[in-house]
Coordinates of C-alpha atoms and ligand atoms in Angstrom, one line a residue:
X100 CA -17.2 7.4 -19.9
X101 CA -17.8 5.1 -16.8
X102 CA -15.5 6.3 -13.8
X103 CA -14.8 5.2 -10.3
X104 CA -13.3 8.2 -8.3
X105 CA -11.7 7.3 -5.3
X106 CA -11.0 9.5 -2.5
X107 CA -9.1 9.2 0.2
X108 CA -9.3 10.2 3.8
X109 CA -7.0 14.0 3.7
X110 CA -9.8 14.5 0.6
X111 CA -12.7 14.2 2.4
X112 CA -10.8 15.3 5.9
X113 CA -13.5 17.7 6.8
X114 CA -17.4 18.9 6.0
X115 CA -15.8 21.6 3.6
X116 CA -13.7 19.0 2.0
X117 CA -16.7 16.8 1.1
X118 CA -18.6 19.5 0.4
X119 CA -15.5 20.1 -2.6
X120 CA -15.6 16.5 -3.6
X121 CA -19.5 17.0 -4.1
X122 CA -18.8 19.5 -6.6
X123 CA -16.1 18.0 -8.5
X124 CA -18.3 14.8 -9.0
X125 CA -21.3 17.0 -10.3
X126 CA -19.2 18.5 -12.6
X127 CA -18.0 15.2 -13.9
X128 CA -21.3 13.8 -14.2
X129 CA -22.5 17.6 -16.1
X130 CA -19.5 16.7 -18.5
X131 CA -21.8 13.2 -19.3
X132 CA -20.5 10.8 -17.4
X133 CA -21.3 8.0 -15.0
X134 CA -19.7 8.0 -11.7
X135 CA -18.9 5.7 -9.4
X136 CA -17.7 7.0 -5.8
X137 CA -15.2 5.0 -3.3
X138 CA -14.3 7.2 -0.1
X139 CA -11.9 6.4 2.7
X140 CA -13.0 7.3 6.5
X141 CA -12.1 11.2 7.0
X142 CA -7.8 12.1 7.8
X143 CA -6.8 10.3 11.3
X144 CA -10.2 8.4 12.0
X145 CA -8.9 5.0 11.3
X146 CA -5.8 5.9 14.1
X147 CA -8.4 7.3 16.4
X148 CA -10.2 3.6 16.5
X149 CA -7.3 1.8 16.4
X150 CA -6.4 3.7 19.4
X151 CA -9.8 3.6 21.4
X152 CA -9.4 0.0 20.6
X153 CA -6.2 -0.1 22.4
X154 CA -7.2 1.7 25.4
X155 CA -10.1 -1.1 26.1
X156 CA -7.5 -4.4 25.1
X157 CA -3.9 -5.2 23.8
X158 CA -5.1 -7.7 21.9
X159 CA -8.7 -7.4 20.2
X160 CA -10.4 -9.8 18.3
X161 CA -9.6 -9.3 14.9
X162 CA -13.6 -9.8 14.1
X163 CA -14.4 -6.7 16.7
X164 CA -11.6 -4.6 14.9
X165 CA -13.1 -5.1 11.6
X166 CA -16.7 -3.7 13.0
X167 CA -14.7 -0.7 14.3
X168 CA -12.5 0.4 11.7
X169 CA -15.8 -0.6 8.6
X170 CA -17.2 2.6 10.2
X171 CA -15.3 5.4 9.4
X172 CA -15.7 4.9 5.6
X173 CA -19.6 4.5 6.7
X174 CA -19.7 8.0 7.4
X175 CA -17.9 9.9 5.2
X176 CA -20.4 7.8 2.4
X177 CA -23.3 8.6 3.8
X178 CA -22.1 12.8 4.6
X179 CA -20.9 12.7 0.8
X180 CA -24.0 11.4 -0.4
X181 CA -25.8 13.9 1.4
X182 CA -23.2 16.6 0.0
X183 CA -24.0 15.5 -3.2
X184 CA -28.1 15.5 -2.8
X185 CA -27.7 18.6 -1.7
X186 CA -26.1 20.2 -5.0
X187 CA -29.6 18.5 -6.6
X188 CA -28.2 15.6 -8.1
X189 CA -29.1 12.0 -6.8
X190 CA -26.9 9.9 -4.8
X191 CA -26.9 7.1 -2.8
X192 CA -24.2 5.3 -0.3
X193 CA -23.6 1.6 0.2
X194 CA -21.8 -0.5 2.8
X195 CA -19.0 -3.0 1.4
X196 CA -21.5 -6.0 2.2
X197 CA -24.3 -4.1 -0.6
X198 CA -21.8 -3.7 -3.0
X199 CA -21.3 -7.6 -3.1
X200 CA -17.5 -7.4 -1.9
X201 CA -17.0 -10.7 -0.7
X202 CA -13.7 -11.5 0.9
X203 CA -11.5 -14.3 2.4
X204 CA -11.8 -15.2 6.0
X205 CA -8.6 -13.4 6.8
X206 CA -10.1 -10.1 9.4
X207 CA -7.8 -6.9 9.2
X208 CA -6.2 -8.1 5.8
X209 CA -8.3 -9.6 3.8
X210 CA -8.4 -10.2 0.3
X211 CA -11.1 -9.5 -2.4
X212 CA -12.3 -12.8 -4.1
X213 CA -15.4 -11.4 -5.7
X214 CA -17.4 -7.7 -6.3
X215 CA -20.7 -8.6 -7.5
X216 CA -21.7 -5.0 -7.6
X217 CA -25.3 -5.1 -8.4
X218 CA -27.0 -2.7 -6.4
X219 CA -23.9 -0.3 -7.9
X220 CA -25.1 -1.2 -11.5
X221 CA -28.6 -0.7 -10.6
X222 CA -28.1 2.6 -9.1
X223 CA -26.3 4.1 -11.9
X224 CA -28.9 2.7 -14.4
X225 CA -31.5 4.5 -12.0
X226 CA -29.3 7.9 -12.2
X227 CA -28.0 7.8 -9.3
X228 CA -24.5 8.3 -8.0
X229 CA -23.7 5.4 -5.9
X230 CA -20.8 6.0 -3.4
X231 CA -19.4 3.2 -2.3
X232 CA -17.6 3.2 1.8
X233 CA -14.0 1.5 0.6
X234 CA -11.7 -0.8 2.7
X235 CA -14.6 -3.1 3.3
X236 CA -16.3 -6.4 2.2
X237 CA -17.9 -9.5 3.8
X238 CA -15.9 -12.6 4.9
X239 CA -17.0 -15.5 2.7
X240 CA -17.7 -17.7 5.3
X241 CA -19.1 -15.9 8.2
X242 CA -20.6 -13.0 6.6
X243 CA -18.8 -10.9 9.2
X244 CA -17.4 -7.8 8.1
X245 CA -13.9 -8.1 6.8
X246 CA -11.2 -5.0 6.0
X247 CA -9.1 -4.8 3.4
X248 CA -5.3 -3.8 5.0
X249 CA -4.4 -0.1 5.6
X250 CA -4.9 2.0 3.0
X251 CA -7.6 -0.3 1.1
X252 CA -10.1 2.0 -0.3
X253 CA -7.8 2.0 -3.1
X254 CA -8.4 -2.0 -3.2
X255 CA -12.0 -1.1 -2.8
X256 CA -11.9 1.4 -5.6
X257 CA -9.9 -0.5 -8.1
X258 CA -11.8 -4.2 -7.8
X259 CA -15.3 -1.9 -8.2
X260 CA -13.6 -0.3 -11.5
X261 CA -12.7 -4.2 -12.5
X262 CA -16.4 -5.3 -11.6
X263 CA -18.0 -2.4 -13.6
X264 CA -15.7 -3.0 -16.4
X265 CA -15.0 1.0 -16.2
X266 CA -13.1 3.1 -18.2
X267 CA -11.3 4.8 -15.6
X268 CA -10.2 4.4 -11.6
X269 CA -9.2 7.9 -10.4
X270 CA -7.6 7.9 -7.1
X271 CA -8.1 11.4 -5.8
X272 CA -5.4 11.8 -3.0
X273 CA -3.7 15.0 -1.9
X274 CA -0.4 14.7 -4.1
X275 CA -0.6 15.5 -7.7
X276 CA 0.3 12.4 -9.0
X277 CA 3.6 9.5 -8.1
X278 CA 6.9 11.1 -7.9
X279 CA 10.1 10.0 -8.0
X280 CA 10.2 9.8 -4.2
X281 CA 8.0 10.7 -1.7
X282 CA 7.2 14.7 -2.2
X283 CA 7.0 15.4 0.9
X284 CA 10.6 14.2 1.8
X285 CA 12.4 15.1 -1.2
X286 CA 11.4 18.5 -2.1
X287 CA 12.8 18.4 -6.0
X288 CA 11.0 14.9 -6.9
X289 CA 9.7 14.7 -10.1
X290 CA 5.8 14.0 -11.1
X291 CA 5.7 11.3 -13.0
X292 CA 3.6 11.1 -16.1
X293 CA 3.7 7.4 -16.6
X294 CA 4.4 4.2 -14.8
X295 CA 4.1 0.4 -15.2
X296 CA 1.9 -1.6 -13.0
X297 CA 5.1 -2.9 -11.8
X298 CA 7.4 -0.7 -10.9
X299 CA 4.4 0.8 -9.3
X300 CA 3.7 -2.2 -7.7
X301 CA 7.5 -2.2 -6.6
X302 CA 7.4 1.2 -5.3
X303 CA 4.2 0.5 -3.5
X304 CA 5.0 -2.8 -2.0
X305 CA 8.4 -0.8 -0.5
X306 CA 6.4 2.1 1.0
X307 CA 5.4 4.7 -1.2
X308 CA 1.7 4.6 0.2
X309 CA 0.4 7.0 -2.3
X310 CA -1.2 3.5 -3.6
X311 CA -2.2 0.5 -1.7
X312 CA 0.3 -2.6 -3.4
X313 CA -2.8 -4.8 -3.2
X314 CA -5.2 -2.3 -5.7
X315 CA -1.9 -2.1 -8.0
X316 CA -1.7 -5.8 -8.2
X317 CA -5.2 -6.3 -9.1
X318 CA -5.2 -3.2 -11.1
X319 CA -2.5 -4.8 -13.0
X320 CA -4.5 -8.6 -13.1
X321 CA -7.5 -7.1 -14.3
X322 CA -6.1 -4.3 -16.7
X323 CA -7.8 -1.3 -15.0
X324 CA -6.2 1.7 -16.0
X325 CA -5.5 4.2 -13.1
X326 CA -4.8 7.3 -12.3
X327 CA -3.0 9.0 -9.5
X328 CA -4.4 12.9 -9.0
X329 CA -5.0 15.7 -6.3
X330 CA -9.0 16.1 -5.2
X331 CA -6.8 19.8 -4.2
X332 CA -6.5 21.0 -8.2
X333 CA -6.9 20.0 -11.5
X334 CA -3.3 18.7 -12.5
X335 CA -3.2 16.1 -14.9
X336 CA -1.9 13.6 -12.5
X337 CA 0.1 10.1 -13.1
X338 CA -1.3 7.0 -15.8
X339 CA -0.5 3.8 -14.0
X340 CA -0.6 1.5 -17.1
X341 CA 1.0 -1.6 -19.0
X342 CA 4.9 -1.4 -19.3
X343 CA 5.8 0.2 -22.9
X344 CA 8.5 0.7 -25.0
X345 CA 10.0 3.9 -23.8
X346 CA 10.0 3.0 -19.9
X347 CA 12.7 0.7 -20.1
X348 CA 15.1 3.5 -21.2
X349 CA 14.8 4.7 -17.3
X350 CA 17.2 2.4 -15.5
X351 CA 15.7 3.6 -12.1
X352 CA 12.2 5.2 -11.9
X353 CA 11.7 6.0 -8.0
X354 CA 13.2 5.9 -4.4
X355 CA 10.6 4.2 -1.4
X356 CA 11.2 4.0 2.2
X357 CA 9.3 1.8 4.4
X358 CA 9.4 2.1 8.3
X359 CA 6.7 0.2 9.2
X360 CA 9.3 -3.2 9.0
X361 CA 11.0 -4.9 12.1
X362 CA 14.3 -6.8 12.0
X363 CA 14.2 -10.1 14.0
X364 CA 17.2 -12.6 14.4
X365 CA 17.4 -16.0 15.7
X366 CA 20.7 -16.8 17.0
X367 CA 23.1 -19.8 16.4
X368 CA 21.0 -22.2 15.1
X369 CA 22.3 -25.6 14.1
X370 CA 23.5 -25.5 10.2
X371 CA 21.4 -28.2 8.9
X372 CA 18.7 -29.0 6.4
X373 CA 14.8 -28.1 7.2
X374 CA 15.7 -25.3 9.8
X375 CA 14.4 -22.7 8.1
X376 CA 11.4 -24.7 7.0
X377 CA 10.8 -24.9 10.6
X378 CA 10.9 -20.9 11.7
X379 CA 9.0 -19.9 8.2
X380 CA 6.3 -22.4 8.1
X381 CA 4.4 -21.3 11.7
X382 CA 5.1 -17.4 10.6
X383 CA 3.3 -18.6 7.2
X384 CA 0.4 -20.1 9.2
X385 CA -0.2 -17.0 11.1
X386 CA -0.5 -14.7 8.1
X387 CA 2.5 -13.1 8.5
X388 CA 4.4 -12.0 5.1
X389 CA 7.6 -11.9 5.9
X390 CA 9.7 -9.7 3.5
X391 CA 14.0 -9.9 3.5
X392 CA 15.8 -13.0 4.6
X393 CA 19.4 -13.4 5.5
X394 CA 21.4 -16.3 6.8
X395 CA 25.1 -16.3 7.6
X396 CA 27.4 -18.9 6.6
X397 CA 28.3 -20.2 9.5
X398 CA 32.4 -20.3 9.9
X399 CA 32.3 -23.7 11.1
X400 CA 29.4 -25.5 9.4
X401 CA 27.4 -25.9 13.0
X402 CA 25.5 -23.1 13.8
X403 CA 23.8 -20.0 11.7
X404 CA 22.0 -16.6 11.9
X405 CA 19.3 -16.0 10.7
X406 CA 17.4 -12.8 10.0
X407 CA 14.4 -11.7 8.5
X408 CA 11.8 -8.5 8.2
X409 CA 7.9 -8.3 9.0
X410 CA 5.4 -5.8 9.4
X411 CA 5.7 -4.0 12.4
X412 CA 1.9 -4.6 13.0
X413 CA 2.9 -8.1 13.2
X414 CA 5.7 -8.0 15.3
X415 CA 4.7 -9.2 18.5
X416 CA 3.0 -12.0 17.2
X417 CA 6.7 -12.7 14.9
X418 CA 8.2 -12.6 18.4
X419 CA 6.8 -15.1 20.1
X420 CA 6.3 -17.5 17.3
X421 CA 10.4 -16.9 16.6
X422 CA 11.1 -17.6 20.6
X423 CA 8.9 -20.8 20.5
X424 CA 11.4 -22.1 17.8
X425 CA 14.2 -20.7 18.9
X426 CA 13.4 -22.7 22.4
X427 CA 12.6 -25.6 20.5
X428 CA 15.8 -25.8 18.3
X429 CA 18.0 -25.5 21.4
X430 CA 19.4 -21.7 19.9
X431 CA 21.4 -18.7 21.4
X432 CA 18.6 -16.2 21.6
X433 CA 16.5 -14.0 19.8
X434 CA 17.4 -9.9 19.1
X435 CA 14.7 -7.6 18.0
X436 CA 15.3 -4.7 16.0
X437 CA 12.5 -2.2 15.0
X438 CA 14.3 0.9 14.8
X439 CA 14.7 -0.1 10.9
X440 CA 14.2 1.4 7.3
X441 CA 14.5 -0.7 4.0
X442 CA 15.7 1.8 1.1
X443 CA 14.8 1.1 -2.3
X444 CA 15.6 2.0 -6.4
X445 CA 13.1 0.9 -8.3
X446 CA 13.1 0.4 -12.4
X447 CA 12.0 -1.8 -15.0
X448 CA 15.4 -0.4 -16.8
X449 CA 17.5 -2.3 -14.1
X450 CA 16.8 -5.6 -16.3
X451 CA 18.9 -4.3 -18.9
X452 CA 21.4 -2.1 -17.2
X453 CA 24.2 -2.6 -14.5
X454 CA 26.1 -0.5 -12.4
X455 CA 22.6 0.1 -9.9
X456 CA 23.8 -1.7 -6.8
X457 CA 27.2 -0.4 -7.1
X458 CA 26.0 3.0 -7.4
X459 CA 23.2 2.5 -4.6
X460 CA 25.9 1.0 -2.4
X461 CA 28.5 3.8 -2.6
X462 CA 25.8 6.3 -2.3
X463 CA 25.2 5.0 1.2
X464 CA 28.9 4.4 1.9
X465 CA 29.5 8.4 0.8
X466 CA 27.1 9.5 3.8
X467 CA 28.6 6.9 6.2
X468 CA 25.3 4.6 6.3
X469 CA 25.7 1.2 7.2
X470 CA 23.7 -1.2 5.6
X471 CA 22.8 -4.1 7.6
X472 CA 20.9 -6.5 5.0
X473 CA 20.6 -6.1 1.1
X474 CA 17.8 -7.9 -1.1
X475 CA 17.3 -7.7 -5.0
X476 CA 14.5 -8.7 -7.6
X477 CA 14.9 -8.0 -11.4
X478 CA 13.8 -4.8 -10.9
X479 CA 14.5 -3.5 -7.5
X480 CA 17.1 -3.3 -5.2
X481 CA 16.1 -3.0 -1.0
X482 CA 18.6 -2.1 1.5
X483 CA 17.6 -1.9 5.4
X484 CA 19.7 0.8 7.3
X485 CA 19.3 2.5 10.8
X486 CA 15.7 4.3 10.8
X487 CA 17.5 7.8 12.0
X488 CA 19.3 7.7 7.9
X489 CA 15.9 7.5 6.2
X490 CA 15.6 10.7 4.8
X491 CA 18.7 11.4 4.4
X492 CA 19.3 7.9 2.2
X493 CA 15.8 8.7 0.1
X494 CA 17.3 12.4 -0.7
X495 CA 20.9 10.9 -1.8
X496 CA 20.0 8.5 -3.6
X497 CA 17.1 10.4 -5.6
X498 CA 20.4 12.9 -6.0
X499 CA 22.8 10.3 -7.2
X500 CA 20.3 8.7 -9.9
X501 CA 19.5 12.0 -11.1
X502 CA 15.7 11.7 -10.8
X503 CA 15.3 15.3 -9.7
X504 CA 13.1 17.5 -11.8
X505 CA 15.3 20.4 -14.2
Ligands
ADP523 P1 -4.9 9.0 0.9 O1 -5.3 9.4 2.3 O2 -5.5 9.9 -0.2 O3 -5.1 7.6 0.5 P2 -2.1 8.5 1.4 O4 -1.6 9.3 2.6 O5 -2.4 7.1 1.6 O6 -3.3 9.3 0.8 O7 -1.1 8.6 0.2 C1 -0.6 9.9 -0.2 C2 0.8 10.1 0.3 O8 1.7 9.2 -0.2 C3 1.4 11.4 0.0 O9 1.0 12.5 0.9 C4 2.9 11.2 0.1 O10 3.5 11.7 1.3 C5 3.0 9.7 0.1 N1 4.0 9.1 -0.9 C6 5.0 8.3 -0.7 N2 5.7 8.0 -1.7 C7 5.2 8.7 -2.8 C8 5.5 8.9 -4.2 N3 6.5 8.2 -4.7 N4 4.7 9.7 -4.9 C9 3.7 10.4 -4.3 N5 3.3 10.3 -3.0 C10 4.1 9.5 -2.2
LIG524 N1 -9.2 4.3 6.3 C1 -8.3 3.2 6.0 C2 -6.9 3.6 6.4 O1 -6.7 4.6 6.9 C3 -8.4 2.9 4.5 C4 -8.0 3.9 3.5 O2 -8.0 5.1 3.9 O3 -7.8 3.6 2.4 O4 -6.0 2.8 6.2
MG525 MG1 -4.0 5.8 0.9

């Protein structure tokens, strides 16, 4: 078989960790198979830059950001090459820019338009072990380095598998698989042995970082089959695949809680066609994905709220384009809130069954948890409450749709 392993930062945290992963791969490759490597910098670098770049600027260029952050997964690819020499079998480490990842011009978040992978292909035709530094490529246009959003080795690890046509993308990461709701909050959550690309994609896109959104979206475009597992033991771990049959007999699949999203509302503005066209289109031109949006009816058809979620990465930047047009439009004001969490039920089931919202809605009423802004899709259902319920909203509601393990 032809396998990409990815492994992320808490994997290769320290000199004895990658000394571990050396070993695993050797044995993989013993068992006659080819093996591709995609490692994320070791546990907390990333943070560390990101916070040496904040004691130099408020506001880096995005471009000198990208330099920064490209080197931690430099490292660890070059130490678990070496690990891996060491244990006599060959390997060799390459930047994002060798592998051929080319990206769009958009530094910090970019997206993958192309993996040409060649030096990859020539390496394992050569015997070697190529292991690949993840959350990198090149901007198409500049040739500058580009990064692909937090947690993007598994982008890195996933469009490799799709450019390899591989059998297999492992991510090695230190859960044994996707549970029903983050393990490490709800202690009773259940592995699961099977998921759809998109519920996962759901449940990634609401929070549960135990896979990038982006790698399960092109994971899903491209058909790669993946597989969530512990570089700690050897559990079988979690098939993220095409929806079947069975999976639609689960009316809800997961719980995800996301903190990372600020609340922003712009304040009596005038009830009339293309106001919203004007807030959303410069958010839109800055990059910013903005996630929930509400808008009362105003009582008497002149002036409306509105309210809407980003990333709180892009929340100052939300800010001030939201008090430009609130200045502009003649409004009340503009109120902030980023003590926020959006709850979420997840389940390709929910297509076919009702009762969910109601259920999700009296959970929260039963622990006295207000819920300040609601959004559905055909299979998920999002509510944004006061960040200090968040765990206990993610325990009840696992509770109340019975997803604990017997
Ligand atoms: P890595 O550094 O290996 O990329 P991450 O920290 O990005 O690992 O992702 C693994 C983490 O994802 C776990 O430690 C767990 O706390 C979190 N997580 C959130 N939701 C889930 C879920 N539904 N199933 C498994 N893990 C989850
Ligand atoms: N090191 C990057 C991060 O911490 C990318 C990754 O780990 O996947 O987000
Ligand atoms: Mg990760």
């Amino acid at each position: 078989m032809l396998i990409v392993q990815k492994y992320g930062g808490t994997s290769v945290g320290t000199i004895e960790r990658m000394k571990a992963v050396a070993g695993r791969v050797v044995q993989c490759r013993k068992e006659n198979n080819d093996v591709v490597l995609v490692v994320s910098a070791m546990a907390g670098e990333t943070d560390k830059l990101i916070s040496l770049a904040g004691s130099i600027s408020d506001s880096p260029a995005d471009r000198e950001m990208d330099m920064l952050l490209s080197s931690g997964e430099r490292v660890t690819a070059s130490l678990v090459a070496m690990a891996i020499d060491a244990l006599g079998c060959k390997a060799m480490s390459f930047s994002g820019r060798q592998v051929g990842i080319i990206t769009d011009t958009a530094h910090t978040k970019a997206k993958i338009e192309m993996v040409t992978a060649e030096k990859v292909k020539k390496a394992l035709a050569g015997g070697y072990i190529p292991v690949i530094a993840g959350f990198q490529g090149i901007n198409r246009e500049t040739d500058d380095v580009t990064t692909l959003g937090r947690g993007g080795s598994d982008l890195t690890a996933v469009a490799v598998a799709a450019a390899i046509k591989a059998d297999l993308c492992e991510i090695y990461t230190d859960v044994d698989g996707v549970y029903t709701a983050d393990p490490n909050i709800v202690k009773n959550a259940r592995k699961l042995l099977k998921i759809s690309y998109d519920e996962m994609l759901e449940l990634a896109s609401l929070g549960a970082k135990v896979l990038q959104a982006r790698s399960v979206e092109f994971a899903k475009k491209y058909e790669v089959p993946v597989v969530v597992r512990s570089s700690f033991n050897f559990e079988p771990g979690t098939l993220v695949i095409k929806e079947d049959k069975d999976m639609e007999n689960v009316v809800v699949s997961g719980v995800a809680h996301d903190k990372n999203q600020v609340k922003i509302t712009i304040q009596g503005v005038p009830d009339t066609p293309g106001i919203a066209a004007r807030l959303f289109k410069p958010i839109a031109a800055n990059g910013i994905v903005v996630d929930m949006i509400v808008q009362n009816v105003s009582t008497d058809g002149k002036l409306a709220d509105i309210s809407f979620t980003v990333p709180k990465t892009d929340e100052k930047l939300a800010i001030s384009i939201t008090k430009e047009v609130a200045d502009s439009l003649g409004s009340k004001g503009v109120v902030v809130n980023d003590d926020i969490a959006k709850i979420s039920v997840v389940g390709v089931g929910m297509r076919t069954h009702s009762g969910v919202a109601a259920k999700m809605f009296q959970t929260l009423w039963d622990s006295n948890i207000n819920i300040m802004m609601i959004s559905t899709s055909e299979i998920k259902l999002s509510c944004v409450i006061d960040a200090k319920y968040t765990e206990l909203a993610v325990r009840e509601l696992h509770k109340a749709f019975e997803l604990a393990a017997c």
